[in-house]
Amino acid sequence: MATMTASAEATVSSQPKMTARDVKVFYGEKQALNGVSIDVHTDLVTAFIGPSGCGKSTFLRCLNRMNDTIDAARIVGRIELEGHDIYAPDMDVVQLRARVGMVFQKPNPFPKSIYENVAYGPRIHGLASSKAELDAIVEQSLVRASLWNEVKDRLQDSGTALSGGQQQRLCIARAIAVDPEVILMDEPCSALDPIATAKIEELIDDLRGRYAIVIVTHNMQQAARVSQRTAFFHLGTLVEYGDTAEIFTNPREQRTKDYITGRFG
Amino acid sequence: MATMTASAEATVSSQPKMTARDVKVFYGEKQALNGVSIDVHTDLVTAFIGPSGCGKSTFLRCLNRMNDTIDAARIVGRIELEGHDIYAPDMDVVQLRARVGMVFQKPNPFPKSIYENVAYGPRIHGLASSKAELDAIVEQSLVRASLWNEVKDRLQDSGTALSGGQQQRLCIARAIAVDPEVILMDEPCSALDPIATAKIEELIDDLRGRYAIVIVTHNMQQAARVSQRTAFFHLGTLVEYGDTAEIFTNPREQRTKDYITGRFG
Amino acid sequence: MSAAALILALLGLAVAAYLAARARAAAFAGRTFANAADRISSIHSRPAYHGWYVALWALVPALILVLAWSVVGESIVADRTIASLPAESQPQTTLDRQAFLTEVRGVVSGQLAGAFNPAADAAVPIYRSIKTQWSLVIAGLAALLAMSGGGFAWLRVRPHFRARPRVERFIMIVLILSSLVAILTTFGIVLSLIYESVEFFRRVSPIEFLFGTNWSPQTAIRADQVGSSGAFGAVPLFWGTIFIGAIIAMIVAIPLGLMSAIYLTQYAKPKARKIMKPMLEVLAGVPTVVYGYFAALTVAPAVREFALSIGISNASSESALAAGVVMGIMIIPFVSSMADDSITAVPAAMRDGSLAMGATTSETIKRVLIPAALPGIVGGVLLAVSRAIGETMIVVMAAGLAANLTANPFQSVTTVTAQIVQLLTGDQEFDSAKTLSAFALGLVLFAVTLCLNIYALAVVKRYREAYE
Amino acid sequence: MNSPRVQTDWASPVMQARVRSRYAKERRFRFMGFAALALAGAFLLFLLGTIFANGYTGFLRTEVKLAVEYDPFTLGIDSSALAGPGGENALNTANFQGVMTAAANARAQTLGIAAKDLVSDGAWLALREAVRTDPGLIGKRVDVWVPTSGDFDLLGKGLIDRAVPEANRPVSDTEVAAFDTLKSDGAVRTTLNTTFLTMADSTSPELAGIWGAAKGSLLTLIVTLLLCFPIGVMTAIYLEEYAPKNRFTDMIEVSINNLAAVPSIIFGLLGLAVFLNFFGMPRSAPIVGGLTLALMTLPVIVIAGRIAIKSVPPSIRDAALGVGASQIQVVFHHVLPLALPGILTGTIIGMARALGETAPLLMIGMRAFVTDVPGGLTTPATVLPVQIFLWSDEVARGFVEKTSAAIIVLLVFLMLMNGLAIYLRNKFEKRW
Amino acid sequence: MNTTPTAHTVKSFDEDLRQLRLLIGEMGGLAKDQVDRSVAAIVARDAEAAQAVVQSDPRIDRIEAEVEQLAIATIARRAPLADDLREVIAALKISAVIERIGDYAKNNAKRVNSIAQDSPIRPMVIVPEMARIVSQMVDDALDAYARRDPELARDVWKRDNSVDEYYNSLFRALLTFMMENPHHITPSTHMLFIAKNLERIGDHATNIAEVVYYSATGEHLTDRQKADETVYTVSEDVEGEQER
Amino acid sequence: MNTTPTAHTVKSFDEDLRQLRLLIGEMGGLAKDQVDRSVAAIVARDAEAAQAVVQSDPRIDRIEAEVEQLAIATIARRAPLADDLREVIAALKISAVIERIGDYAKNNAKRVNSIAQDSPIRPMVIVPEMARIVSQMVDDALDAYARRDPELARDVWKRDNSVDEYYNSLFRALLTFMMENPHHITPSTHMLFIAKNLERIGDHATNIAEVVYYSATGEHLTDRQKADETVYTVSEDVEGEQER
């Protein structure tokens, strides 16, 4: 079954970029995740699928500590970025989030110019020492996000004036601009139509190899299309995690099979 | 190509339930629809597909005059329900909407009890002369909407306390309660997860034959799954309209083909 | 029959009409139909709408008649009564006439045991009979109108009759009439201010008023007194208003209000917010007269003490600073709530977006939230300025009345609103420039706040729409 | 594409220093926010504290015990005259002042002060009330507690600083000594000031009450509420649900939004020019005050109503329209019930504002000195905030505590109204 | 694994799959029938019966086209995944195989004319027995498909050897028979082709079994068959070596 | 219709389809090569060359399995529709057909041993010519597939008749040859099978052409072929009638 992803397989770095071991999340009394263990590799797109409320988004937000912003959330277990525990006291959350970027469900460009949107990250982190360098970063990020050609003549226009799909690509460019190691995407296409969705999917494919990409989607077809690894969550549990082609053509777990073939009881 | 819809084909009533001829819609100066002609049959599910802004929802809302609520909308052309022009001065829009029900993108139950949600339509139209009769209508509608078993013990609970998929089925039950001839559905599953979506699709299949159903969706797979007739809209124009299996396996128009095969240029 | 009784009777009639028509409509709606569609298409409106339709026809025309009568009836009766008196006992002047009628009415209503004016005493029975006659006529007319209106409507009750749209159209008319009140109020303000101001500008040149720097609106005690027609140069007033409302108050209110809003929306834990937000609301709910009293009683002396202690000898007990600071504090919750609204209107997704880039909370606030909310905040500040310059009680009580043109915050200044109050309390003669000047000041105040409001509201509205 | 950048070295000293300084800025900013809020809170506490400290004594008064002889001769009536239908009239014409003066003079002489410095001008009212309840008192000599004069009242509450030189304080040393004598005799006491809550204004601070102003406020607010609630709600419904986008609607919108921000004193000028001068309505009457405040409150209610109506999700309207409800049914079956809590909240807040409003009422003459409790909508009246304003202008030292006490009463009402509004808002906040 | 899976939430999807299975069942039944009838015609030397077999073949072709269309429509409309997808693909492949079985049966039937004109040939007695085994294999393979039974499929797949043995012995017998008398050459040649066709039908039944096994388990029998292929090759080689 | 369609927005989808086409091309090239080499071995009576052909066959089988997996994965991951779907299905079907062509070539190669042991047989001269035509058909059918060229496919499909004619004449010649001398029977029988296999390869090339045509146009050649089927049947019948 692995034929078609052979090339992807071949380039898997032996060392995973991020590892999660037995991660549990509690929202107050409620347990939202029951011990999830997963590896995230650079060179691979990892997709999280599962029905609403299965914990896939919750887990994603653990990976860059966005759950910190929710007071009631409590996280148990160990998540490492290149071997360092990201919940360790000496881990700086500002740096962590610079290294683990995030793209949200609804495109959320800042109400500033396209240029400023992309320059925001490098500015706050002091990544550019001159205007020219900043310009270069902005251009490079937009090019990588496949948006440069569409916006190069109107970098000073507001980011919110773009179409939904372009906004989402702008958000990706913004995330890229701080040169993260991992990019988390939380249902990045659910607010978009099929055309914009296809463009984002193509972009994700382009970015693969340079960044470790994790994408949450409740569109199974999308997971099948863009990812090389798929994790199926159900009721806060990681049911199955493996090669995407394998999951979609020959899943091992009955629950996975029932879910992807549309047998929802 | 028509083999698999043979049974559906066979029962097509010779007389269409609704006909639209050369319908044009203008929003102020902007023309949103350029002359759409379509027939809607009882016994068939008709799907409208196309990219965002292609006019499919606009056209759907012409069919029960929900566009009336937008001041700037102007409609040209002729739409008939059983041979009567629905834009004729003597057509009462309230009665029209009782005969042409609608289900919306976001489940929108009234913040009242489940019972009251379903009973509302029959109440305002005076369809039940006694409490017993009303109870019967409510039960029957919920049964038809495949919701009865899930809610029969808590009819007095608020409709908004249900899950998303249940809410949408409640909305369908509410539409059914006034015994409409046509049910329009505007992306009824776009806010739902795959499980709820599958249940709604199954419900649509169940309802086929009793009501003429028109569904707008930007999920091509969904159109392929639930409908017998598909209309592809692009830039306000009806590009192709025909048998669903035919459209998805062997479309005649290049634009249709490019769209459904994911060649968005 | 009194108007109240008549109205009650009409209401009763309307209720009866409603019940009857509903029953009649229910009779044909009770038929059975094969299916819902048939029922919907063969009976247009539900019985209750037929009931309402008939009831409205029975009630409204008659009610209009009765209300009209209750407005003009009294004067008609009075005219008739006086006309039917012998010519020599008719009151001649308007004043006489009013006194005469007051006595007659007093006797009729039983408040007076007897009239002092014998002619009035004589007029009492005439007044009584005329009033009774007319009341009967009107009651009869009303009954006729109610019957014919109701009857007309009754005949139209048919299965296919579209009662609902007609009832709804009536409701719509009532709604439209209600919304006219706002326009009428605006016109009322504009017209009354302009009318009186024109009177004023006939006496005092607008140029002097707008650009003069000397304000002492002492009126002549006698008309022939020379040279004491007062000075109406309003510039010191304008300056005082701006100094207190737009400068001192804002220096206090903007930073405190803005930072409060930021802390509340971005930092405070939900529990803390639950306590702090109502606290600001309490601050907003304190009446201005209380602030004024506080400013005058507590703050002003303290400011004066402070000024004296730092060696400012001419510090007044009614200082601009005291009024301005208290006004600023009064405005804090206003600025804070406008800023709060603007900041919360920025979608949470933007905050998440920035945090996810690795920005700290303050960076997110300063670089994303505030810029995004800026139009809303600016609009809010402008509204706050508008409110501050229109604020009356604090300045009346704490700022004093001395029209000084000074930038010394420890001195007393006066404001437009304080002067209006000053000019219009006590005896008013509507032909003196002093009284009329208040309306001119009011006009200026209205014009300035109007411009500020319209601009600020437009800014805020555009801002809101950006995030809808 | 440019050559790929070198991976950022987050562990470098430069970066570490940068992050530290960013965190320091973060802490400073957060502290500033907290400080602003704390300052506002401190001010509120200070304001309320001052008012309360000044005002709570306003609810108390000092009384002195006097031996009073209800001499039928001096009174001009006897106990028999009080029985029967003419009794009330007889009581009102009886010369209680004389009896009081006699008793006060007798006591004052022993203390070496004037009677008017000992007892209040209105002290005789206490005698009348006593006789009203017990007509048998006539002809007897009993000990009665009567209100002291304003100065003694202040002395009793300890509000006069005895350290101040005699020339600079309202009471002479003799009076102070007299008061101390009384006090050591046990002939003075401090009790609850009932007249403050039951009487109307007076020139004597110890007799001044706020009931007249409170009732004036009540009458005014009733007029305001009856006018602006229905009109406001209907306007809100029309604008939000039905009004087509055109010039007329824009005009209404601009009018309302602007009226909401027009200085209140302008409404006073409107009331003065239109209701008083044009329509010739009576000055100082609650009906005019109510009308004026109604015009002022209307936009508040309209705007609150519109916000409440707008916050009802459009999907509810679509849903109702979709099953064939008419536009009117949509509003009255769905939108209005859902928006009602919000509208009510807005209305209460608007009414609270009207209750605290002073300036426009000054314009229409509701600053009249009214010693009677107003009986109807057209009789002259004053309202609480104006009463506060008037008292704050009084020179008599006794009015300071009255003013503060009146403010406390006003604030209590406002707190109750705002509390109700907050309760409503929290209870019904966003259920969808 | 051979339990009926739970139903899809969208029941018309199950309906599509059932329809597909029904068509395959019908088609397989027809093909098996063709095989049986063609052999019967050969044995009985009944040209008319043979003609009937030839005329029935287009029905199988039509059903194959139908299966293909339904499979494509099902993929297009349901986007099946995992075992659903394997099942649809299996149906597609099995229908092609069955069509070929039908062709072989038809080809055999056509040869009846040629055989009937000559005198009966001795080695023919092996044919009905061989046909019986082959027909049973087809039957069982279809049964395995209908019941999603990988064990039965594996069983069918193992039986292929015996068919090969029959074929080899028939081949030897026919060669001998032809050498006896040149007049035997023409009918024997046809008989050779008939035997070869039967052998191929057996192969195809094995094919079906392989597909069924994969569809049901997601694993290939082929891999192990490749190890076994020597057997097959030997059998072919036996045939060749026989000639040496 | 035979223009290259515009690219998919998601380019890896195009990549999948290209990969599929590459595999089919490789597989087809191999099969054609096998056919050519097997015929060359037969002509040259070169047992070693023949053995090489037999040993190459598993490569084709492996590619077929690869095509199937890729096709299934593509359907699972891309949910293709319209011509994309038809193309994937076509690849699936074509690979099965090519695998069969390879099998026939292998079968022919295996027979070289038997033929080589006897003296050359006369009618064999027809074989290279027939093989050339058949090989060309396979080539063109694959070309039609690679170029999505329905016209070329139709052309291949029409050429089937000439193969049948060659087969018929070879069949007649071999029968005669066998009757001449019983010693000719064994090699001639093998020759018969070789001819039949070549004829079948031609049929399969025609099959590929049909599939290509449908994939490219969405219409079936089959329908018209069914009208033409008499030709095919006649050709078979000719073979049979020849014997009568």
PDB file of C-alpha atoms in Angstrom, chain B residues 99-159:
ATOM      1  CA  ARG B  99     -45.720  25.530   0.400  1.00  0.00           C
ATOM      2  CA  VAL B 100     -42.016  25.935  -0.326  1.00  0.00           C
ATOM      3  CA  GLY B 101     -40.186  25.247   2.916  1.00  0.00           C
ATOM      4  CA  MET B 102     -36.605  26.132   3.598  1.00  0.00           C
ATOM      5  CA  VAL B 103     -33.725  24.746   5.653  1.00  0.00           C
ATOM      6  CA  PHE B 104     -30.726  26.967   6.222  1.00  0.00           C
ATOM      7  CA  GLN B 105     -26.982  26.624   6.323  1.00  0.00           C
ATOM      8  CA  LYS B 106     -26.669  27.110  10.043  1.00  0.00           C
ATOM      9  CA  PRO B 107     -29.176  25.116  12.076  1.00  0.00           C
ATOM     10  CA  ASN B 108     -31.521  27.784  13.401  1.00  0.00           C
ATOM     11  CA  PRO B 109     -34.054  26.333  15.799  1.00  0.00           C
ATOM     12  CA  PHE B 110     -36.111  28.880  17.682  1.00  0.00           C
ATOM     13  CA  PRO B 111     -34.969  29.227  21.285  1.00  0.00           C
ATOM     14  CA  LYS B 112     -38.110  27.445  22.407  1.00  0.00           C
ATOM     15  CA  SER B 113     -38.947  23.870  23.253  1.00  0.00           C
ATOM     16  CA  ILE B 114     -38.573  21.164  20.636  1.00  0.00           C
ATOM     17  CA  TYR B 115     -42.322  20.793  20.574  1.00  0.00           C
ATOM     18  CA  GLU B 116     -42.898  24.506  20.050  1.00  0.00           C
ATOM     19  CA  ASN B 117     -40.338  24.583  17.272  1.00  0.00           C
ATOM     20  CA  VAL B 118     -42.249  22.042  15.264  1.00  0.00           C
ATOM     21  CA  ALA B 119     -45.685  23.294  16.273  1.00  0.00           C
ATOM     22  CA  TYR B 120     -44.954  26.865  15.246  1.00  0.00           C
ATOM     23  CA  GLY B 121     -45.681  26.486  11.545  1.00  0.00           C
ATOM     24  CA  PRO B 122     -48.940  24.558  11.993  1.00  0.00           C
ATOM     25  CA  ARG B 123     -49.990  27.123  14.596  1.00  0.00           C
ATOM     26  CA  ILE B 124     -49.543  30.210  12.474  1.00  0.00           C
ATOM     27  CA  HIS B 125     -51.176  28.543   9.517  1.00  0.00           C
ATOM     28  CA  GLY B 126     -53.988  27.103  11.607  1.00  0.00           C
ATOM     29  CA  LEU B 127     -53.341  23.549  10.455  1.00  0.00           C
ATOM     30  CA  ALA B 128     -54.483  21.874  13.641  1.00  0.00           C
ATOM     31  CA  SER B 129     -57.878  22.394  15.168  1.00  0.00           C
ATOM     32  CA  SER B 130     -57.093  20.681  18.457  1.00  0.00           C
ATOM     33  CA  LYS B 131     -54.203  19.945  20.739  1.00  0.00           C
ATOM     34  CA  ALA B 132     -54.395  16.280  19.824  1.00  0.00           C
ATOM     35  CA  GLU B 133     -54.183  17.087  16.162  1.00  0.00           C
ATOM     36  CA  LEU B 134     -51.208  19.336  16.767  1.00  0.00           C
ATOM     37  CA  ASP B 135     -49.501  16.635  18.816  1.00  0.00           C
ATOM     38  CA  ALA B 136     -50.017  14.247  15.940  1.00  0.00           C
ATOM     39  CA  ILE B 137     -48.497  16.678  13.453  1.00  0.00           C
ATOM     40  CA  VAL B 138     -45.503  17.263  15.704  1.00  0.00           C
ATOM     41  CA  GLU B 139     -44.913  13.568  16.199  1.00  0.00           C
ATOM     42  CA  GLN B 140     -45.309  12.753  12.542  1.00  0.00           C
ATOM     43  CA  SER B 141     -42.924  15.531  11.506  1.00  0.00           C
ATOM     44  CA  LEU B 142     -40.302  14.425  13.990  1.00  0.00           C
ATOM     45  CA  VAL B 143     -40.677  10.833  12.884  1.00  0.00           C
ATOM     46  CA  ARG B 144     -40.223  11.800   9.262  1.00  0.00           C
ATOM     47  CA  ALA B 145     -37.181  13.842  10.191  1.00  0.00           C
ATOM     48  CA  SER B 146     -35.730  10.739  11.919  1.00  0.00           C
ATOM     49  CA  LEU B 147     -35.581  12.641  15.168  1.00  0.00           C
ATOM     50  CA  TRP B 148     -38.540  11.248  17.089  1.00  0.00           C
ATOM     51  CA  ASN B 149     -36.663   8.450  18.809  1.00  0.00           C
ATOM     52  CA  GLU B 150     -33.962  10.802  19.989  1.00  0.00           C
ATOM     53  CA  VAL B 151     -36.246  13.476  21.415  1.00  0.00           C
ATOM     54  CA  LYS B 152     -39.564  11.902  22.243  1.00  0.00           C
ATOM     55  CA  ASP B 153     -38.817  11.892  25.956  1.00  0.00           C
ATOM     56  CA  ARG B 154     -37.773  15.502  26.092  1.00  0.00           C
ATOM     57  CA  LEU B 155     -40.075  17.414  23.820  1.00  0.00           C
ATOM     58  CA  GLN B 156     -40.155  20.257  26.325  1.00  0.00           C
ATOM     59  CA  ASP B 157     -36.385  20.743  26.298  1.00  0.00           C
ATOM     60  CA  SER B 158     -35.048  23.688  24.384  1.00  0.00           C
ATOM     61  CA  GLY B 159     -34.341  23.104  20.716  1.00  0.00           C
TER      62      GLY B 159
END
